[in-house]
Amino acid sequence: MTVELRGPVRITMQTVARAAGVSPMTVSNTFRYPDRVQEATRRRVLDIAAELGYVPNRAAGDLASGQSRVVGAVVPSLKNSSFYMFIRGISEAASECGYELVISLAETPEQELAAVQTFLGLRVAGLILVGSDHERATVDLLRKTPLPVVEAWATSPPVDMGIGYSVRKAMQSLLRIVLDRGFRRVGFVGFAGDASQRYSERLPAFRDYMAEAGLDSSLIHLVDEADGFSAGPAALNALHQRDAALDAILCPTDIVAAGVLFECGRRDWPVPERIAVTGWGDFEIASEITPQLTTVDAKAHEIGRQTVAMIRDRIDERQGPSFVDLGFSIVRRASV
Amino acid sequence: MTVELRGPVRITMQTVARAAGVSPMTVSNTFRYPDRVQEATRRRVLDIAAELGYVPNRAAGDLASGQSRVVGAVVPSLKNSSFYMFIRGISEAASECGYELVISLAETPEQELAAVQTFLGLRVAGLILVGSDHERATVDLLRKTPLPVVEAWATSPPVDMGIGYSVRKAMQSLLRIVLDRGFRRVGFVGFAGDASQRYSERLPAFRDYMAEAGLDSSLIHLVDEADGFSAGPAALNALHQRDAALDAILCPTDIVAAGVLFECGRRDWPVPERIAVTGWGDFEIASEITPQLTTVDAKAHEIGRQTVAMIRDRIDERQGPSFVDLGFSIVRRASV
DNA sequence: TATTTTGATTGTAGCGCTACAATCAGCCGA
DNA sequence: TCGGCTGATTGTAGCGCTACAATCAAAATA
């Protein structure tokens, strides 16, 4: 006996219950609380459900129970491998405790708002966002929702809970290494456009610490995050044109830094002899490219995991911290 | 008047309706069919909803209407930039027609099954999968669900609908270029493990076309997809050890190919003079790295867009093709 | 054997929303 | 002034499921 397929026939708990000769509640229990149901009954129900291709309707279940096992994450990009590790961290931690992760891509604040509405509308168990820069309407919504919300890499006091690290300190540590090696004409590459807010702490930090060291901090160039590798050559060209003595370049991500290294290769500039290069993020390419990149490990994977822990604390009504600083570490390699 | 926040107070349509002095149906209409509601009424309802932070409960709405505006995509990896472009394509096309995309990451067939169950349970509008290799249980489920399902890069007849291109033809075109340039000792790098199924057509194609050209096709090395760049050096070392005359290497992705180029740099092997290298996917790095990579453009973005079109056709009961071949193109660059 | 205890199973009510039909108010022409 | 019409608004019923209390059968005790 096989079931004909793809019909618009709706299979509900009723259908399964009747076919198995039990009440709908027994079917429900079979899926939600298997050990409330006798071995034999459970097996029969499961067999019939499989036979019919029945999957419990979660919209109905969540509605009836007022709960959900889905956590929603809204990420601004998937190009940046930090977010990849972040997602993996969330995904791992979530499935370890019986939650499911669903992701929504939002490359602009408007898309973020739409994604937040979708997830709030779905009444997910928790919501994960990146950064502190949101549309006004998004913030309003987040402030009023009873759902747990975590902002990862938060740079301002979070709407609900936040996690991150001190970008200022990381910038300071990175710059110290560059200056300690004797580099003096340091260029800064930042992001323009939608990504700029997420990176907004870096430029002031750069300026402050350069000033502290008595150095000129005017060698600044902004690129578009979407440009990826190609932003590297563009930045190097621009900065070198502004100052031919440029001897170090700080990049916003390892991708941009790799682009700079590619360009250095084309120009036959030895790195770090002619110019020092730093990345940010400790993406995989940082340790594979030649020379290997000095960069900042922002612990994206751990941030992802922690994020889920914070949501669980809130759901289980445990009193957790509303902000976690996970720190960072500088990865010293050959490019400086 | 402001609303106190984060309480466990549930705001429902009722709440809003009472506060606005209208019936719940008017609130419902305000959100779903705005022009059924008078301008003034609508504005009042919307204001109060915003004030209260009300977001319609989609679990309830979807349940009542038997519809959903969410499409679910299950992707095996986010490291591979093809999937990134794929996702973008879906996301774009989906939002153009009022759908939302949610993504689930599944790095193993078991995780894929779980993700499929989640999405079927949510009764999404459509489901998008990658490849043709699924758990038996996944296939059973897909065969019986009435929801539209598209398999992207399908290599076998799809469960419901499929889209892809001929990997055999692409391999043939690529190999022809390599052989035309006079390379003869060609190594093949493939994937082992969970990714191997997604790439399973390539090795036989390689063997067939090498045989056709009267060449030896035994230089094969398998790597792990998760290794990323570092798979490149590993493969090059292994193949070169097996045959010191190795003069070309076909990589499963541009990432692996980039890893090979990095290693060639360390060995001071000029590419393509000492060895030719090909990638697959036309990721961004392919055109940025030196030398630029000859690769296969698998049109991931377009595949993503098309996928949504197929789902819409099904939903609107338009008769669409059940399989679309989008073709590919070979990008000839300096590495061969 | 009568009575408790235990665990499996089941009915009831309702989660928050929407389809649909019913109602209502305002306005037109006769 | 009155039906007839139009478009805004509203009540009813029910989507598929689960919490919870009620029921039932079988095993354990007296």
XYZ file of C-alpha atoms in Angstrom, chain B residues 9 16 46 48 61 66 81-82 88 100 148 157 165 197 228 233-234 254-255 279 283 294-295:
23
model
C 1.526 40.650 27.886
C -5.540 46.464 18.855
C -1.856 51.339 12.082
C -2.280 52.076 17.488
C -2.678 33.841 10.022
C -3.888 27.977 4.664
C 30.302 31.556 -2.891
C 28.123 29.890 -5.498
C 20.941 36.337 -3.402
C 10.210 36.159 2.123
C 6.279 22.856 -4.531
C 15.267 13.397 -12.245
C 23.185 22.482 -16.069
C 27.517 13.389 -3.942
C 38.731 25.241 1.912
C 48.242 22.610 -1.314
C 47.344 19.149 -0.032
C 37.783 28.213 -7.215
C 38.680 28.111 -3.534
C 38.655 26.263 -10.812
C 33.751 33.078 -7.543
C 40.036 29.795 -15.856
C 36.798 28.490 -14.436
